[in-house]
Short mmCIF file of C-alpha atoms and ligand atoms in Angstrom, two decimals:
data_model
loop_
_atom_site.label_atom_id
_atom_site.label_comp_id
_atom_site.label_asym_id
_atom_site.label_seq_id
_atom_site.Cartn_x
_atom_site.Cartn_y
_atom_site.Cartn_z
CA UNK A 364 0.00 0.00 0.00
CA UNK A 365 1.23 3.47 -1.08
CA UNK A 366 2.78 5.43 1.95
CA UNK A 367 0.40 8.72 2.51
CA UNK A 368 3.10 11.81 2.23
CA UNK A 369 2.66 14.27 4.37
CA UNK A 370 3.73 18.07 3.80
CA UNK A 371 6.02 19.83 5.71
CA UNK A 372 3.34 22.14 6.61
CA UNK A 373 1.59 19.33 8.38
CA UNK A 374 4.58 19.02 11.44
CA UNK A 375 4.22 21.93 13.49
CA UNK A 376 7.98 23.94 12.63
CA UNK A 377 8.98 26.66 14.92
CA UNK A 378 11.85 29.04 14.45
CA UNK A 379 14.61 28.02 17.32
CA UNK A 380 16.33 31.65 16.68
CA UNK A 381 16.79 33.84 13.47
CA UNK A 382 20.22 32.63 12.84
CA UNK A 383 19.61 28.77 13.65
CA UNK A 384 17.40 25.95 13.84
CA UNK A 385 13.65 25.09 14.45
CA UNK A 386 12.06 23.00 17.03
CA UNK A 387 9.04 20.35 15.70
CA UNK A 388 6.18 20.35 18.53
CA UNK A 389 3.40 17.77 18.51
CA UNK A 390 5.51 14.78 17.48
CA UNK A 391 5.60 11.36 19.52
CA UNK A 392 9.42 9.61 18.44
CA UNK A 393 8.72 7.05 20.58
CA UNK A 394 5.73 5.70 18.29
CA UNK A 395 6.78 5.06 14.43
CA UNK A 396 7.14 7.55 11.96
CA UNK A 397 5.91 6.94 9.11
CA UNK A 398 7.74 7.71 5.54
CA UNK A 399 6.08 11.05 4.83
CA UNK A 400 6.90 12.30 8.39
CA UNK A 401 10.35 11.88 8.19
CA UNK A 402 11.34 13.14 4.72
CA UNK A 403 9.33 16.65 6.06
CA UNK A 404 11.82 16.06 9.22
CA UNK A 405 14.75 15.28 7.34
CA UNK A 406 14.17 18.43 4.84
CA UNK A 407 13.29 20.54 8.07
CA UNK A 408 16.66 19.80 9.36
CA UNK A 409 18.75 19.94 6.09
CA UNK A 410 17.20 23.27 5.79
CA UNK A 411 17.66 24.94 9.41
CA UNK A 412 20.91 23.19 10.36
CA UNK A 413 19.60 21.85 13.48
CA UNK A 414 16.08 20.13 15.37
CA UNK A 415 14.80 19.86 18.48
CA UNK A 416 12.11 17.78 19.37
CA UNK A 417 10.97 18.10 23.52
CA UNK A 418 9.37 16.16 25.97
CA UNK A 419 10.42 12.42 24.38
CA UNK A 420 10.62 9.38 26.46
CA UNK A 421 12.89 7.31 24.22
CA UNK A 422 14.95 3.81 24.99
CA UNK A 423 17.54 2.70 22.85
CA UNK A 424 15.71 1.59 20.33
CA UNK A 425 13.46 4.33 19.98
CA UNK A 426 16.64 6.81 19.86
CA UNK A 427 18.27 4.67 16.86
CA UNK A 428 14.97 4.07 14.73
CA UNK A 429 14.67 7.89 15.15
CA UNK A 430 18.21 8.58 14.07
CA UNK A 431 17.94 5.79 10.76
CA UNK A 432 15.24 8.32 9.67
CA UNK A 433 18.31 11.03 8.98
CA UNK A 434 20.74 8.25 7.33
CA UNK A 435 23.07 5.07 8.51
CA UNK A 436 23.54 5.11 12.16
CA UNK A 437 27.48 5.31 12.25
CA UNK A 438 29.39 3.08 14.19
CA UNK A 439 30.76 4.27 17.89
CA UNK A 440 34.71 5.70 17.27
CA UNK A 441 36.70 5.29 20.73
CA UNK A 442 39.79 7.04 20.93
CA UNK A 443 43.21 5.27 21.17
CA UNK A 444 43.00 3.00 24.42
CA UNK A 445 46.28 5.03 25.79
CA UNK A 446 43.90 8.70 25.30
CA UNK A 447 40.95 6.56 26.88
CA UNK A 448 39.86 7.86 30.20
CA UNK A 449 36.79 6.27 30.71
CA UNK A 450 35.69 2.79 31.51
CA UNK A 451 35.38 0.37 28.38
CA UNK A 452 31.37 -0.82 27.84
CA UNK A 453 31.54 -2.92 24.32
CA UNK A 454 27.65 -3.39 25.60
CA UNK A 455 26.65 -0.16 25.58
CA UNK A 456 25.48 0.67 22.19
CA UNK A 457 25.41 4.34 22.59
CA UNK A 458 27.42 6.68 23.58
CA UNK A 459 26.92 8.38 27.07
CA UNK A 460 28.41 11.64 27.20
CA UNK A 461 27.89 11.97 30.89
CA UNK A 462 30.59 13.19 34.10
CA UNK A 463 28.88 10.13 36.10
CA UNK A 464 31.65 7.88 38.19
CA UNK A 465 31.46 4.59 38.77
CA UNK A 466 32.54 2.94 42.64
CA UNK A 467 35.82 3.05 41.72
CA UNK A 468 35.35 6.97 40.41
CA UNK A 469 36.45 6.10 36.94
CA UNK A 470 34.43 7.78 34.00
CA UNK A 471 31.46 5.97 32.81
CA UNK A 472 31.13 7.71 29.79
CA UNK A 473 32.90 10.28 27.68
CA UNK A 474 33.37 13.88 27.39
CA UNK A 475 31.95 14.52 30.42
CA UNK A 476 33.36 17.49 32.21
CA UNK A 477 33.21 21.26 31.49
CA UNK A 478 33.30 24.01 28.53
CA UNK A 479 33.94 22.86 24.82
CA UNK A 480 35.35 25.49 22.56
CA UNK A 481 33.21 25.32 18.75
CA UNK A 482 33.64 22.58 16.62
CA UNK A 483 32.17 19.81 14.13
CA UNK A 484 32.19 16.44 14.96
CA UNK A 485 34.98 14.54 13.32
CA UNK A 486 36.17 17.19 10.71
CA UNK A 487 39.63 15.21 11.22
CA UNK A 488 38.48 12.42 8.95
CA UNK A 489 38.01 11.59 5.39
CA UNK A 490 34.25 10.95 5.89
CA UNK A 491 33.25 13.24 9.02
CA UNK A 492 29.92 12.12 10.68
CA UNK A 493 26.88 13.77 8.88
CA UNK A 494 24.89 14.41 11.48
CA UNK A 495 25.06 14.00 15.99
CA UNK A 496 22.13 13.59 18.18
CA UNK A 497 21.68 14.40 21.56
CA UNK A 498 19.47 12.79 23.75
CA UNK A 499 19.42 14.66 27.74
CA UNK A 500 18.87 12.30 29.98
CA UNK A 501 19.94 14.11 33.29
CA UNK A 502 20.62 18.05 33.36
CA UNK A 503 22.59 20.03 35.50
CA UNK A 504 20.07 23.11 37.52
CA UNK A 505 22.40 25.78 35.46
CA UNK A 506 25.14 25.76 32.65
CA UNK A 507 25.96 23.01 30.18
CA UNK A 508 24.51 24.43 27.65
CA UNK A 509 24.94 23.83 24.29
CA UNK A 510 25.42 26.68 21.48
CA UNK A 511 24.87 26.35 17.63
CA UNK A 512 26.02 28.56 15.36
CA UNK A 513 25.18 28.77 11.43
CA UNK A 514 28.33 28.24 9.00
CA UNK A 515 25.96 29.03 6.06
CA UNK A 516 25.65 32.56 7.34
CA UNK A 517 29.52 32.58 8.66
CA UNK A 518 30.44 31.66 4.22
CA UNK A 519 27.44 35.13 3.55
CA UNK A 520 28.99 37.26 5.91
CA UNK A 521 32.44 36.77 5.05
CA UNK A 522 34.06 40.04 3.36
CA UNK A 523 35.04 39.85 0.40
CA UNK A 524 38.44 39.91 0.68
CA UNK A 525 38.86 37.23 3.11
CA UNK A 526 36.73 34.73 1.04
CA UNK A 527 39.16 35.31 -1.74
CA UNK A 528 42.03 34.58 0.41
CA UNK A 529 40.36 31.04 1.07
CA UNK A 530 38.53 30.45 -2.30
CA UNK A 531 39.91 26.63 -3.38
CA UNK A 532 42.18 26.06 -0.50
CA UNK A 533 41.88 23.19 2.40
CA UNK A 534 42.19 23.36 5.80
CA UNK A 535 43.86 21.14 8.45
CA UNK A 536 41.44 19.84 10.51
CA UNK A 537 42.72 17.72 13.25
CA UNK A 538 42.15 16.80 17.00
CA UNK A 539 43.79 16.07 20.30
CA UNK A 540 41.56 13.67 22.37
CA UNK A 541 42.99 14.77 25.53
CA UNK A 542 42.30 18.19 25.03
CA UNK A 543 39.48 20.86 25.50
CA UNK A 544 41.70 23.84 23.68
CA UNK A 545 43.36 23.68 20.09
CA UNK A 546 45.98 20.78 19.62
CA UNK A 547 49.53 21.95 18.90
CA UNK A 548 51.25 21.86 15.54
CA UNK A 549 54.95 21.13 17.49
CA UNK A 550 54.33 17.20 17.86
CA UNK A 551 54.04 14.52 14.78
CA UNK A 552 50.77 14.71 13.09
CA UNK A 553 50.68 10.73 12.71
CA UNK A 554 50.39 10.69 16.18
CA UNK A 555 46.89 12.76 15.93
CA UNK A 556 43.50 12.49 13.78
CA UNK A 557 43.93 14.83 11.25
CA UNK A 558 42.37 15.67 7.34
CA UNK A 559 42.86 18.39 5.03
CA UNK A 560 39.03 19.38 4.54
CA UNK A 561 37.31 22.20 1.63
CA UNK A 562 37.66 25.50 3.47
CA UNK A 563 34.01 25.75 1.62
CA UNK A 564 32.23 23.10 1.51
CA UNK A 565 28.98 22.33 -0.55
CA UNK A 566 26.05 20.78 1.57
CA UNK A 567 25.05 17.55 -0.52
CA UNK A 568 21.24 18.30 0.56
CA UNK A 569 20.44 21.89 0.04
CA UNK A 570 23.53 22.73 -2.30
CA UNK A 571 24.33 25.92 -0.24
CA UNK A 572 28.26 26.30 1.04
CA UNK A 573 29.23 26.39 4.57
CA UNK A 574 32.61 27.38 5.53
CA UNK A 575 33.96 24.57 7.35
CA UNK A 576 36.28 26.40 9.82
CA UNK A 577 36.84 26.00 13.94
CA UNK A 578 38.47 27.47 16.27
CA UNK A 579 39.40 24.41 18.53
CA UNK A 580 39.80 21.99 15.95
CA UNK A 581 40.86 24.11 11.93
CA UNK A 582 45.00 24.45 12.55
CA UNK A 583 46.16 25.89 9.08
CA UNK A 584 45.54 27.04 5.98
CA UNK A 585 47.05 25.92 2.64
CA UNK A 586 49.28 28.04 1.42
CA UNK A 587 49.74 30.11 4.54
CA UNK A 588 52.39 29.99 7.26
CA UNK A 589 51.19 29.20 11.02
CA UNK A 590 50.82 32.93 12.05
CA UNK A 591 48.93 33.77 8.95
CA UNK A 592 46.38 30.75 9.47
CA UNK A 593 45.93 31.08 12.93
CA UNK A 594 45.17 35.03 11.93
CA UNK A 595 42.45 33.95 8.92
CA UNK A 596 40.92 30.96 11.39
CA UNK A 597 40.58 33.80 14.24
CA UNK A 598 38.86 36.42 11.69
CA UNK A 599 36.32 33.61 10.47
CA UNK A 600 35.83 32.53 13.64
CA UNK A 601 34.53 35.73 14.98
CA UNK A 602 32.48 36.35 12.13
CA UNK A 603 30.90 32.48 13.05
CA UNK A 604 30.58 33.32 17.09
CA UNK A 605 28.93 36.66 16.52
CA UNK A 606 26.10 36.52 19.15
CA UNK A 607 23.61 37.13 16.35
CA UNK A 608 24.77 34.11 14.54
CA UNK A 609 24.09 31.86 17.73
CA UNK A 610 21.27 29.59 19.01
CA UNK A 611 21.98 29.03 22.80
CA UNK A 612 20.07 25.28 23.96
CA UNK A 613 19.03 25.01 27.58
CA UNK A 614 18.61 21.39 27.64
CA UNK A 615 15.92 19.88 29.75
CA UNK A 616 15.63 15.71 30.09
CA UNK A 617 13.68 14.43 27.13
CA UNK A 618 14.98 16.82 24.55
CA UNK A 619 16.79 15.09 21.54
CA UNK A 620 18.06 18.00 19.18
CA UNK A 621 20.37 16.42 15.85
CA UNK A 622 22.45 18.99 14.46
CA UNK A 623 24.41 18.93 10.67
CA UNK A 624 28.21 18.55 10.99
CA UNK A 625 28.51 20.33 7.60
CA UNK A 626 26.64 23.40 8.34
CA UNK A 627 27.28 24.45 11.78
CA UNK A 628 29.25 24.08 15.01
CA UNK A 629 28.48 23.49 18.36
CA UNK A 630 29.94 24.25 21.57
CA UNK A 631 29.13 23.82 25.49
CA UNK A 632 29.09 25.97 28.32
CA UNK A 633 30.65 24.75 31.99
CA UNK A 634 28.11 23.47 34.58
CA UNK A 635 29.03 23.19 38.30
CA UNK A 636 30.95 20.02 39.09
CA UNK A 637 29.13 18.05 41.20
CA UNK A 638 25.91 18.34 39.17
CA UNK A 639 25.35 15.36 36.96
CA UNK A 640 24.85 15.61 33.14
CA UNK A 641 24.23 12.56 31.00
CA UNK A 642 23.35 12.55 27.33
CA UNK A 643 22.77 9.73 25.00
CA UNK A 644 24.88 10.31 21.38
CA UNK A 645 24.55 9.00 18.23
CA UNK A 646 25.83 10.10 15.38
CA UNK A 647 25.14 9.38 11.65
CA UNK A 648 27.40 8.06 8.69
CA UNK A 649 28.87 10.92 6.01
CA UNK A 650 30.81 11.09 2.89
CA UNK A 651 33.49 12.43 1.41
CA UNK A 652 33.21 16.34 1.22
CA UNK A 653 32.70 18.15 -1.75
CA UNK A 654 34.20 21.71 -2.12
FE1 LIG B 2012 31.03 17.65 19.50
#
């Protein structure tokens, strides 16, 4: 029997902020979605970047069946077992980004404590993830937020001249597991994840170009000397923070938000220490990028 198609104006879309994002309301992921429903979803977030849906009591299963509407759930990356802080769980499906101890006060998930400079997930690979969900399960009373900012508008608003200085070129994307602040150039890239990434890159769903810079994770330019990248990675960066260009999330359990790793980056705010925070995270397959 022929799936009925829904309309996009049939999900109830709210603007998250000018710059950033929408939020669907009326939507129950824990039930199936039929085929109709998630293309308007999927187009929804291509469009805005990122999407929040509230309120969703979701197990495991329900969080993956919601993600395989987006594209192929990606397989969990660990980091090298010597840059591993946290306590192994091959059983654990998911990832738990949570501070949470165990008896023995070892980590029981990852990236757990405190601020997070901007970034995209897994720039530092040939095929970074396409998209990353969130899932809060347990929210700290203040802080640990998370902040989205648009890379469509940070390729509109750069000035000219600066978009001519990185017309064509790549940029080194790499990343230091065991830090929170930009890895350093003075130690042997084979011993970190790294890729030379499009500068600009084209976003395979709605064909506009992002520019696919961070501050925490984009270490040079090609073509330009340390000093001279650092200086054009700074200038687009501030044109990418500007407050105007920023949705700021204040999560609350049973909010799952997926964001696109080609058209924006995210960041976190700190949270007091001895507040839990635990979030489920899943992340979806890419390819290759096209400049
Ligand atoms: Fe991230």
């Amino acid at each position: 029997m022929a799936t009925q198609l829904k309309s996009n104006a049939e999900l109830d879309i709210i603007p998250l902020s000018p710059a950033i994002g929408v939020e669907v309301k009326g939507i129950d992921l824990s039930q199936p979605i039929d085929e109709g429903t998630g293309q308007a979803l999927r187009q929804a977030w291509a469009k805005n970047s990122i999407l929040l849906v509230r309120g969703q009591d979701l197990d495991y299963d329900a969080q993956f069946a919601y993600a395989r509407i987006y594209g192929d759930v990606a397989a969990r990356v660990k980091p090298p077992v010597e840059k591993r802080s946290y306590r192994a769980d091959p059983d654990n499906p998911m990832q738990l980004v949570t501070n949470e101890l165990d008896d023995e006060g070892k980590p029981v998930g990852s990236l757990g404590d405190g601020e997070m400079w901007f970034h995209t997930d897994k720039c530092y690979v040939g095929k970074p993830h396409r998209a990353s969900f969130l899932y809060a399960v347990e929210i700290p009373s203040e802080g640990g937020h998370t902040k989205f900012a648009s890379l469509y508008n940070g390729y509109d608003r750069l000035p000219n001249d600066l978009r001519a200085k990185l017309e064509g070129r790549k940029v080194l994307q790499m990343y230091d597991y065991t830090k929170t602040e930009p890895g350093s150039l003075n130690q042997p890239l084979e011993n970190l994840l790294h890729y030379w990434q499009p500068v600009f890159v084209t976003n395979p769903d709605t064909k506009r170009k992002a520019v696919y810079i961070s501050r925490l994770m984009s270490m040079r330019i090609e073509g330009y000397s340390d000093e001279e990248s650092r200086e054009l990675i700074n200038a687009v960066a501030d044109i990418v923070e500007a407050e105007d260009n920023i949705y700021e999330h204040v999560w609350k359990p049973g909010d799952i938000m997926i964001w696109d790793n080609l058209s924006c980056l995210h960041a976190r705010t700190d949270w007091p220490r001895e507040q839990r925070r635990t979030l489920r995270r899943v992340t979806i397959k890419g390819d290759a990028l096209v400049g």
